[in-house]
mmCIF file of C-alpha atoms in Angstrom:
data_model
loop_
_atom_site.group_PDB
_atom_site.id
_atom_site.type_symbol
_atom_site.label_atom_id
_atom_site.label_comp_id
_atom_site.label_asym_id
_atom_site.label_seq_id
_atom_site.Cartn_x
_atom_site.Cartn_y
_atom_site.Cartn_z
ATOM 1 C CA ASN A 1 187.388 91.022 218.520
ATOM 2 C CA ASP A 2 184.311 88.884 217.931
ATOM 3 C CA SER A 3 182.956 89.660 221.556
ATOM 4 C CA ILE A 4 183.175 93.111 221.110
ATOM 5 C CA LEU A 5 181.228 93.276 218.078
ATOM 6 C CA LYS A 6 178.724 90.689 219.152
ATOM 7 C CA TYR A 7 177.835 93.330 222.244
ATOM 8 C CA TRP A 8 178.633 96.619 220.890
ATOM 9 C CA PRO A 9 178.404 96.487 217.347
ATOM 10 C CA ASP A 10 178.047 100.419 216.768
ATOM 11 C CA TYR A 11 181.879 100.287 217.317
ATOM 12 C CA LEU A 12 182.689 98.116 214.091
ATOM 13 C CA GLU A 13 186.122 99.453 213.106
ATOM 14 C CA LYS A 14 186.371 102.457 215.189
ATOM 15 C CA ALA A 15 188.609 102.424 218.877
ATOM 16 C CA ILE A 16 187.095 101.543 222.145
ATOM 17 C CA ASP A 17 188.223 101.661 225.723
ATOM 18 C CA LEU A 18 188.106 98.918 228.301
ATOM 19 C CA GLN A 19 188.496 98.067 231.672
ATOM 20 C CA VAL A 20 190.477 94.263 232.580
ATOM 21 C CA ARG A 21 189.864 93.651 236.379
ATOM 22 C CA VAL A 22 191.352 89.878 237.819
ATOM 23 C CA THR A 23 190.960 88.896 240.955
ATOM 24 C CA ALA A 24 192.858 86.421 242.987
ATOM 25 C CA ALA A 25 190.605 84.955 245.420
ATOM 26 C CA VAL A 26 192.441 82.643 248.124
ATOM 27 C CA ASP A 27 190.763 81.227 251.653
ATOM 28 C CA GLY A 28 192.443 82.741 254.035
ATOM 29 C CA PHE A 29 194.146 85.773 252.023
ATOM 30 C CA ASP A 30 192.472 89.036 251.407
ATOM 31 C CA ASN A 31 192.018 89.392 247.687
ATOM 32 C CA GLN A 32 193.989 90.899 245.201
ATOM 33 C CA VAL A 33 192.532 92.877 242.386
ATOM 34 C CA ALA A 34 194.598 93.850 239.642
ATOM 35 C CA GLU A 35 192.934 96.307 236.850
ATOM 36 C CA THR A 36 194.477 97.474 233.690
ATOM 37 C CA SER A 37 193.222 100.100 230.750
ATOM 38 C CA PHE A 38 193.508 99.996 227.122
ATOM 39 C CA SER A 39 192.384 100.761 223.731
ATOM 40 C CA VAL A 40 191.623 98.469 220.847
ATOM 41 C CA THR A 41 190.005 98.828 216.958
ATOM 42 C CA THR A 42 187.811 96.184 215.579
ATOM 43 C CA TYR A 43 188.223 95.131 212.711
ATOM 44 C CA LYS A 44 185.914 93.244 210.001
ATOM 45 C CA TRP A 45 187.406 90.509 207.134
ATOM 46 C CA ARG A 46 186.732 92.247 203.500
ATOM 47 C CA VAL A 47 187.854 91.411 200.204
ATOM 48 C CA LEU A 48 190.516 94.011 199.564
ATOM 49 C CA VAL A 49 190.705 93.381 195.370
ATOM 50 C CA LEU A 50 188.704 91.242 193.353
ATOM 51 C CA TYR A 51 188.913 90.249 189.519
ATOM 52 C CA MET A 52 186.530 89.263 186.550
ATOM 53 C CA ILE A 53 186.494 86.455 185.077
ATOM 54 C CA GLY A 54 184.554 84.402 183.013
ATOM 55 C CA SER A 55 183.793 84.010 178.810
ATOM 56 C CA ALA A 56 182.781 88.035 178.021
ATOM 57 C CA THR A 57 185.990 89.022 179.991
ATOM 58 C CA PRO A 58 189.285 89.950 177.535
ATOM 59 C CA GLY A 59 190.861 86.708 179.771
ATOM 60 C CA GLY A 60 187.746 84.400 179.197
ATOM 61 C CA TRP A 61 188.026 81.487 181.835
ATOM 62 C CA SER A 62 192.084 81.413 182.605
ATOM 63 C CA ASN A 63 192.397 82.481 186.245
ATOM 64 C CA ASP A 64 195.526 83.625 185.173
ATOM 65 C CA LYS A 65 194.719 86.096 182.876
ATOM 66 C CA VAL A 66 191.241 87.716 185.233
ATOM 67 C CA THR A 67 190.517 91.727 184.758
ATOM 68 C CA ALA A 68 191.045 93.648 187.920
ATOM 69 C CA MET A 69 188.442 95.716 188.704
ATOM 70 C CA SER A 70 189.197 99.582 190.641
ATOM 71 C CA ALA A 71 188.302 99.620 193.799
ATOM 72 C CA SER A 72 186.479 102.869 194.946
ATOM 73 C CA THR A 73 188.741 105.669 197.014
ATOM 74 C CA THR A 74 185.274 106.658 198.727
ATOM 75 C CA GLU A 75 183.429 103.982 199.479
ATOM 76 C CA THR A 76 184.292 100.911 201.227
ATOM 77 C CA GLY A 77 184.020 97.569 199.333
ATOM 78 C CA VAL A 78 182.829 99.041 196.087
ATOM 79 C CA PHE A 79 184.489 98.088 192.737
ATOM 80 C CA THR A 80 183.939 99.298 189.570
ATOM 81 C CA TYR A 81 184.713 97.890 185.425
ATOM 82 C CA ASN A 82 184.164 100.294 182.411
ATOM 83 C CA GLY A 83 184.941 98.763 179.360
ATOM 84 C CA VAL A 84 183.757 96.582 176.660
ATOM 85 C CA LEU A 85 182.706 92.910 177.089
ATOM 86 C CA THR A 86 181.568 90.274 174.751
ATOM 87 C CA ASP A 87 178.810 87.472 174.156
ATOM 88 C CA GLY A 88 179.202 85.266 177.051
ATOM 89 C CA GLU A 89 179.186 85.579 181.096
ATOM 90 C CA PHE A 90 181.285 86.399 184.006
ATOM 91 C CA ARG A 91 181.817 86.037 187.797
ATOM 92 C CA PHE A 92 184.223 87.383 190.136
ATOM 93 C CA THR A 93 187.655 85.624 191.964
ATOM 94 C CA THR A 94 189.506 87.642 194.676
ATOM 95 C CA THR A 95 192.976 85.597 193.624
ATOM 96 C CA VAL A 96 194.827 85.285 190.348
ATOM 97 C CA GLY A 97 195.708 81.917 189.304
ATOM 98 C CA GLN A 98 192.632 80.500 191.186
ATOM 99 C CA PHE A 99 189.014 80.607 190.651
ATOM 100 C CA TRP A 100 187.899 80.717 194.497
ATOM 101 C CA PRO A 101 187.226 82.412 197.010
ATOM 102 C CA GLY A 102 185.205 84.095 194.290
ATOM 103 C CA TYR A 103 181.512 85.548 194.246
ATOM 104 C CA VAL A 104 178.549 84.156 191.940
ATOM 105 C CA ALA A 105 174.947 85.439 190.524
ATOM 106 C CA ASP A 106 172.428 84.670 193.772
ATOM 107 C CA PRO A 107 169.990 82.221 191.816
ATOM 108 C CA GLY A 108 167.295 83.934 193.154
ATOM 109 C CA ASP A 109 168.038 87.644 192.201
ATOM 110 C CA ALA A 110 170.698 88.470 189.402
ATOM 111 C CA SER A 111 171.454 92.091 191.523
ATOM 112 C CA LYS A 112 173.077 89.877 194.535
ATOM 113 C CA MET A 113 175.553 88.197 194.794
ATOM 114 C CA VAL A 114 176.767 85.289 196.908
ATOM 115 C CA TYR A 115 180.332 84.535 198.323
ATOM 116 C CA TYR A 116 181.902 81.204 198.478
ATOM 117 C CA GLU A 117 185.600 79.848 200.396
ATOM 118 C CA GLU A 118 185.443 76.938 197.223
ATOM 119 C CA ALA A 119 183.055 75.538 194.513
ATOM 120 C CA PRO A 120 179.657 75.681 194.968
ATOM 121 C CA SER A 121 177.338 73.022 193.736
ATOM 122 C CA SER A 122 176.708 73.109 190.129
ATOM 123 C CA GLU A 123 172.914 74.610 190.566
ATOM 124 C CA ASN A 124 174.367 77.272 192.887
ATOM 125 C CA ASP A 125 177.287 77.939 190.491
ATOM 126 C CA LYS A 126 175.864 80.664 188.610
ATOM 127 C CA SER A 127 177.572 83.920 186.093
ATOM 128 C CA TRP A 128 176.404 86.890 185.048
ATOM 129 C CA PRO A 129 175.562 86.747 180.999
ATOM 130 C CA VAL A 130 175.770 89.659 178.957
ATOM 131 C CA THR A 131 175.625 90.674 175.133
ATOM 132 C CA GLU A 132 178.631 92.306 173.546
ATOM 133 C CA GLY A 133 178.650 96.079 174.440
ATOM 134 C CA ASN A 134 180.336 98.838 176.533
ATOM 135 C CA TYR A 135 180.092 98.349 180.372
ATOM 136 C CA THR A 136 179.910 99.761 183.414
ATOM 137 C CA ILE A 137 180.229 96.856 186.623
ATOM 138 C CA THR A 138 179.778 98.243 190.231
ATOM 139 C CA VAL A 139 179.576 95.902 192.904
ATOM 140 C CA ASN A 140 179.106 96.253 196.491
ATOM 141 C CA LEU A 141 180.755 93.720 198.832
ATOM 142 C CA GLU A 142 178.935 95.164 201.703
ATOM 143 C CA THR A 143 176.308 94.813 200.667
ATOM 144 C CA ASN A 144 176.643 91.795 197.658
ATOM 145 C CA THR A 145 174.839 93.916 195.305
ATOM 146 C CA ILE A 146 176.031 94.168 191.932
ATOM 147 C CA GLU A 147 175.119 96.909 189.289
ATOM 148 C CA ILE A 148 175.054 96.023 186.013
ATOM 149 C CA ILE A 149 174.463 99.089 183.140
ATOM 150 C CA GLN A 150 175.193 98.517 179.009
ATOM 151 C CA ASN A 151 176.179 102.013 178.247
ATOM 152 C CA SER A 152 174.643 103.768 175.135
ATOM 153 C CA ALA A 153 175.793 103.104 171.953
ATOM 154 C CA ILE A 154 176.901 107.322 171.184
ATOM 155 C CA GLN A 155 176.670 108.258 168.239
ATOM 156 C CA ASN A 156 178.453 111.780 168.345
ATOM 157 C CA LEU A 157 182.166 112.578 170.687
ATOM 158 C CA TYR A 158 182.978 116.073 171.862
ATOM 159 C CA ILE A 159 185.841 117.866 173.282
ATOM 160 C CA VAL A 160 185.107 120.179 176.367
ATOM 161 C CA GLY A 161 187.376 121.906 178.372
ATOM 162 C CA ASP A 162 189.694 124.759 178.924
ATOM 163 C CA ILE A 163 189.924 125.120 174.889
ATOM 164 C CA ASN A 164 185.864 125.268 174.898
ATOM 165 C CA CYS A 165 185.251 127.490 178.018
ATOM 166 C CA TRP A 166 183.919 123.997 179.318
ATOM 167 C CA ASN A 167 181.012 125.231 177.549
ATOM 168 C CA ALA A 168 178.969 122.363 177.481
ATOM 169 C CA SER A 169 176.111 123.129 175.338
ATOM 170 C CA SER A 170 178.696 124.001 172.230
ATOM 171 C CA PRO A 171 181.525 121.659 173.021
ATOM 172 C CA ILE A 172 183.584 120.649 169.888
ATOM 173 C CA LYS A 173 182.463 118.186 167.617
ATOM 174 C CA MET A 174 185.259 115.456 166.254
ATOM 175 C CA ASP A 175 184.932 113.883 163.254
ATOM 176 C CA ARG A 176 183.388 110.196 163.492
ATOM 177 C CA THR A 177 185.745 107.708 161.888
ATOM 178 C CA GLY A 178 184.178 104.352 162.164
ATOM 179 C CA GLU A 179 181.997 102.699 164.833
ATOM 180 C CA GLY A 180 182.939 104.186 167.435
ATOM 181 C CA THR A 181 185.988 105.880 166.883
ATOM 182 C CA TYR A 182 186.316 109.456 166.153
ATOM 183 C CA SER A 183 189.253 112.166 165.924
ATOM 184 C CA TYR A 184 190.027 115.635 165.878
ATOM 185 C CA GLU A 185 192.970 117.987 164.556
ATOM 186 C CA GLY A 186 193.480 121.389 165.596
ATOM 187 C CA VAL A 187 194.219 123.455 168.394
ATOM 188 C CA LEU A 188 193.957 122.496 171.961
ATOM 189 C CA SER A 189 195.214 124.282 175.226
ATOM 190 C CA GLY A 190 194.882 123.256 178.772
ATOM 191 C CA GLU A 191 193.120 120.620 180.679
ATOM 192 C CA PHE A 192 189.878 118.559 179.072
ATOM 193 C CA LYS A 193 187.530 115.402 178.454
ATOM 194 C CA PHE A 194 185.236 114.406 176.444
ATOM 195 C CA LEU A 195 181.142 114.418 176.370
ATOM 196 C CA SER A 196 178.539 112.128 173.933
ATOM 197 C CA VAL A 197 175.791 114.671 173.843
ATOM 198 C CA ALA A 198 176.261 118.416 173.043
ATOM 199 C CA ASN A 199 172.980 119.501 175.419
ATOM 200 C CA GLY A 200 174.339 121.059 178.216
ATOM 201 C CA ASP A 201 174.649 118.083 179.796
ATOM 202 C CA TRP A 202 177.736 116.647 181.578
ATOM 203 C CA PHE A 203 177.011 112.868 181.577
ATOM 204 C CA PRO A 204 177.429 110.612 180.345
ATOM 205 C CA CYS A 205 181.055 111.268 179.573
ATOM 206 C CA TYR A 206 184.554 110.005 179.087
ATOM 207 C CA VAL A 207 187.793 110.605 181.520
ATOM 208 C CA LYS A 208 191.433 110.149 181.860
ATOM 209 C CA ALA A 209 192.380 106.942 183.467
ATOM 210 C CA GLU A 210 194.000 107.703 186.529
ATOM 211 C CA ASN A 211 197.502 106.506 186.046
ATOM 212 C CA ASP A 212 197.738 106.353 182.361
ATOM 213 C CA ASP A 213 196.840 109.170 179.759
ATOM 214 C CA ASN A 214 196.371 106.407 177.250
ATOM 215 C CA ARG A 215 192.975 104.987 178.600
ATOM 216 C CA MET A 216 189.901 106.422 179.069
ATOM 217 C CA VAL A 217 186.567 105.844 181.545
ATOM 218 C CA TYR A 218 183.344 105.774 180.562
ATOM 219 C CA ARG A 219 181.558 107.952 183.614
ATOM 220 C CA THR A 220 177.890 108.962 184.832
ATOM 221 C CA GLU A 221 175.465 110.358 186.923
ATOM 222 C CA GLN A 222 175.285 106.393 188.036
ATOM 223 C CA ASN A 223 178.638 106.126 188.820
ATOM 224 C CA GLN A 224 180.093 109.688 189.247
ATOM 225 C CA ASN A 225 180.960 108.881 192.799
ATOM 226 C CA GLU A 226 183.473 105.747 191.989
ATOM 227 C CA VAL A 227 184.394 107.159 189.074
ATOM 228 C CA PRO A 228 186.722 110.146 189.573
ATOM 229 C CA ASP A 229 187.228 113.465 187.392
ATOM 230 C CA PHE A 230 190.577 112.837 185.710
ATOM 231 C CA LYS A 231 190.880 115.271 183.180
ATOM 232 C CA TRP A 232 194.383 115.602 179.906
ATOM 233 C CA ASN A 233 196.289 118.406 180.459
ATOM 234 C CA VAL A 234 198.381 119.498 177.821
ATOM 235 C CA SER A 235 199.803 122.356 176.255
ATOM 236 C CA THR A 236 198.745 125.008 173.692
ATOM 237 C CA ALA A 237 199.921 123.737 170.426
ATOM 238 C CA ARG A 238 198.159 121.292 167.213
ATOM 239 C CA TYR A 239 196.994 118.095 168.147
ATOM 240 C CA ARG A 240 196.104 114.951 166.495
ATOM 241 C CA VAL A 241 193.699 112.588 168.876
ATOM 242 C CA ASN A 242 192.001 109.698 168.255
ATOM 243 C CA VAL A 243 189.327 107.943 170.573
ATOM 244 C CA ASN A 244 188.080 104.436 170.586
ATOM 245 C CA THR A 245 184.763 103.922 172.955
ATOM 246 C CA ASN A 246 184.506 100.384 171.551
ATOM 247 C CA ASP A 247 188.140 99.541 174.074
ATOM 248 C CA LEU A 248 188.060 103.027 175.430
ATOM 249 C CA SER A 249 191.381 103.478 174.064
ATOM 250 C CA ILE A 250 192.952 107.373 172.758
ATOM 251 C CA SER A 251 195.850 108.643 171.739
ATOM 252 C CA ILE A 252 197.174 111.858 171.485
ATOM 253 C CA GLU A 253 200.116 113.488 169.204
ATOM 254 C CA LYS A 254 201.414 117.078 168.275
ATOM 255 C CA ALA A 255 200.253 117.547 164.756
ATOM 256 C CA GLY A 256 202.912 121.186 164.721
ATOM 257 C CA GLU A 257 203.170 124.486 166.632
ATOM 258 C CA VAL A 258 200.532 126.709 166.338
ATOM 259 C CA GLU A 259 200.827 130.378 164.678
ATOM 260 C CA ALA A 260 199.934 133.928 165.834
ATOM 261 C CA TRP A 261 198.574 136.896 164.299
ATOM 262 C CA LEU A 262 197.545 140.025 165.650
ATOM 263 C CA MET A 263 193.827 141.234 165.200
ATOM 264 C CA GLY A 264 192.010 144.323 165.928
ATOM 265 C CA GLU A 265 191.276 148.265 165.442
ATOM 266 C CA ALA A 266 195.094 148.771 166.839
ATOM 267 C CA ILE A 267 196.340 147.456 163.709
ATOM 268 C CA PRO A 268 195.831 148.378 160.054
ATOM 269 C CA ASP A 269 192.683 146.806 158.478
ATOM 270 C CA GLY A 270 193.126 144.746 161.106
ATOM 271 C CA TRP A 271 189.639 142.801 160.619
ATOM 272 C CA ASN A 272 190.717 141.772 157.285
ATOM 273 C CA TRP A 273 192.211 138.211 157.270
ATOM 274 C CA ASP A 274 194.369 138.586 154.327
ATOM 275 C CA ALA A 275 196.353 141.827 155.471
ATOM 276 C CA LEU A 276 196.592 140.448 159.389
ATOM 277 C CA PRO A 277 200.669 140.937 160.666
ATOM 278 C CA LYS A 278 201.913 137.033 161.589
ATOM 279 C CA MET A 279 204.006 137.117 164.637
ATOM 280 C CA VAL A 280 207.373 135.573 163.934
ATOM 281 C CA SER A 281 207.613 132.112 166.712
ATOM 282 C CA ALA A 282 211.005 131.906 169.146
ATOM 283 C CA GLY A 283 209.584 128.320 170.236
ATOM 284 C CA ASN A 284 208.621 127.042 173.229
ATOM 285 C CA GLY A 285 205.171 128.556 172.225
ATOM 286 C CA VAL A 286 206.504 132.128 172.261
ATOM 287 C CA PHE A 287 205.754 134.967 169.436
ATOM 288 C CA LEU A 288 207.582 138.492 168.608
ATOM 289 C CA TRP A 289 206.121 141.363 166.706
ATOM 290 C CA THR A 290 207.455 144.673 166.582
ATOM 291 C CA GLY A 291 205.763 147.657 164.675
ATOM 292 C CA THR A 292 203.360 150.209 164.909
ATOM 293 C CA LEU A 293 200.309 150.087 167.027
ATOM 294 C CA SER A 294 196.852 152.660 167.208
ATOM 295 C CA ARG A 295 194.894 153.287 169.933
ATOM 296 C CA GLY A 296 192.347 150.519 170.072
ATOM 297 C CA GLN A 297 191.495 146.980 170.340
ATOM 298 C CA ILE A 298 193.630 143.770 169.820
ATOM 299 C CA LYS A 299 193.625 140.226 170.393
ATOM 300 C CA PHE A 300 195.298 137.112 168.797
ATOM 301 C CA PRO A 301 194.314 134.631 166.518
ATOM 302 C CA LEU A 302 196.002 131.027 166.568
ATOM 303 C CA GLU A 303 194.191 129.482 163.530
ATOM 304 C CA PHE A 304 193.418 131.309 160.406
ATOM 305 C CA ASP A 305 190.158 130.970 160.528
ATOM 306 C CA ARG A 306 188.194 133.501 157.982
ATOM 307 C CA SER A 307 184.484 132.774 160.164
ATOM 308 C CA PHE A 308 186.070 133.959 163.080
ATOM 309 C CA GLY A 309 185.529 131.016 165.041
ATOM 310 C CA GLY A 310 188.543 129.727 165.659
ATOM 311 C CA VAL A 311 191.135 129.494 168.708
ATOM 312 C CA MET A 312 192.194 132.222 169.853
ATOM 313 C CA ALA A 313 194.504 133.708 172.445
ATOM 314 C CA PHE A 314 191.745 136.539 174.310
ATOM 315 C CA ALA A 315 192.416 138.982 177.578
ATOM 316 C CA LYS A 316 190.455 137.941 180.783
ATOM 317 C CA PHE A 317 188.653 140.601 180.666
ATOM 318 C CA ASP A 318 187.583 142.915 177.868
ATOM 319 C CA ASN A 319 189.147 146.220 176.812
ATOM 320 C CA THR A 320 191.913 145.111 179.078
ATOM 321 C CA SER A 321 194.432 148.069 179.208
ATOM 322 C CA VAL A 322 197.457 148.207 177.696
ATOM 323 C CA PRO A 323 200.180 149.634 179.453
ATOM 324 C CA PRO A 324 198.290 146.693 182.257
ATOM 325 C CA VAL A 325 196.847 148.519 185.509
ATOM 326 C CA ASN A 326 195.704 145.462 187.757
ATOM 327 C CA PRO A 327 197.890 142.362 188.332
ATOM 328 C CA ASP A 328 195.897 139.957 185.550
ATOM 329 C CA ASP A 329 196.681 142.417 183.054
ATOM 330 C CA ASP A 330 199.119 140.678 181.050
ATOM 331 C CA LYS A 331 197.298 137.140 181.548
ATOM 332 C CA VAL A 332 196.164 134.959 178.691
ATOM 333 C CA SER A 333 193.428 132.851 177.952
ATOM 334 C CA VAL A 334 192.960 129.829 174.661
ATOM 335 C CA TYR A 335 189.917 128.826 173.456
ATOM 336 C CA LYS A 336 187.350 129.541 170.749
ATOM 337 C CA GLY A 337 183.690 130.575 171.135
ATOM 338 C CA GLY A 338 184.004 132.279 174.416
ATOM 339 C CA PRO A 339 184.167 135.623 175.381
ATOM 340 C CA ASP A 340 185.720 138.071 172.728
ATOM 341 C CA ASN A 341 188.086 139.655 175.938
ATOM 342 C CA LYS A 342 190.753 142.388 173.859
ATOM 343 C CA TRP A 343 193.443 144.414 175.153
ATOM 344 C CA TYR A 344 192.963 148.062 174.757
ATOM 345 C CA ILE A 345 196.070 150.087 173.461
ATOM 346 C CA ASN A 346 196.218 153.448 175.545
ATOM 347 C CA ASN A 347 199.173 154.702 173.667
ATOM 348 C CA PRO A 348 199.728 155.088 170.297
ATOM 349 C CA GLY A 349 203.490 153.637 169.501
ATOM 350 C CA SER A 350 206.039 151.305 168.311
ATOM 351 C CA TYR A 351 205.821 148.335 170.083
ATOM 352 C CA THR A 352 207.224 144.964 170.711
ATOM 353 C CA ILE A 353 204.775 142.344 171.726
ATOM 354 C CA ARG A 354 205.373 138.749 173.540
ATOM 355 C CA LEU A 355 203.356 136.353 173.615
ATOM 356 C CA ASP A 356 203.857 133.606 175.778
ATOM 357 C CA LEU A 357 201.413 130.317 175.280
ATOM 358 C CA ASN A 358 202.988 128.141 177.480
ATOM 359 C CA ALA A 359 203.243 130.863 180.233
ATOM 360 C CA LYS A 360 199.558 132.044 179.652
ATOM 361 C CA THR A 361 200.683 135.914 179.195
ATOM 362 C CA VAL A 362 201.306 138.769 176.690
ATOM 363 C CA THR A 363 203.789 141.312 177.273
ATOM 364 C CA PHE A 364 203.499 145.095 175.892
ATOM 365 C CA THR A 365 206.725 146.852 175.762
ATOM 366 C CA GLN A 366 206.462 150.528 174.155
ATOM 367 C CA GLN A 367 209.874 151.936 172.437
#
């Protein structure tokens, strides 16, 4: 392996075809020659797991309570940590229960790391100091470099997703309940994540941890290649969401089922909130209504919001025909603040309407 990389360094971690010739020379006899061909793949020894240790980490200097870093799925040797650190210092170890092998700060350049199999001398055993805060730490073991970003304290938090048509300029503002804590109670549907600004920018944001619905990851423009854009996904219902940006925790609890009404010119006094017909819940996100519809537009409010700014069930396109004429005419989109797309009743008469918020469909059956 070392010889191949010495003479053919371009074949690092690649297959190379080789041929070996063995010649046996004996005085008085013809030389005997044997050849064989084979393929080998070179390798490079790498650290596959990495942990943080130190007074700034949750486990302190206990080497059995080290903090695991997340390995990049796209870049070899890149590890990331997103979370809270306290006043103190940290460095890295490769093994739970041991201090070494590990990485320390380069005494001459804190943006670089030095690897030691065993404990170095005291003058070389340098850690990285930090103050209390929320951090994104990215290390690259291929280049032995480290990037430490202290994430700015945010003043607001917003929900962006299917519920607001992924409009980053008009996300849903959460209530600030404390330093770094936020809550929201209302209707949610489909995928969503969190923004810390409402100016159209997608960074910085908080996304779902890969295998934990109750943990968030801080995603920035700098670490977007290492942090996947995972989102939460919920069925249509009322939810109570509590977010703590200090420890990157989140809880999402159902706060009740939604209600549904009819609205539009297809019903008498159809824009008057006090006159709206209420649909009957059949369970599992299904709502039913039977009655007379006139020619005209119709949609389905899911929140009783007299400002007309609440969550509603809309058609995919405005003036979608009833009866349907296109494949997506029965499809439903649930959101607020987006296109005011309604269905259009072409044939007045008696109808039974079935609105299914889980399947995201609606059927109009004329009697």
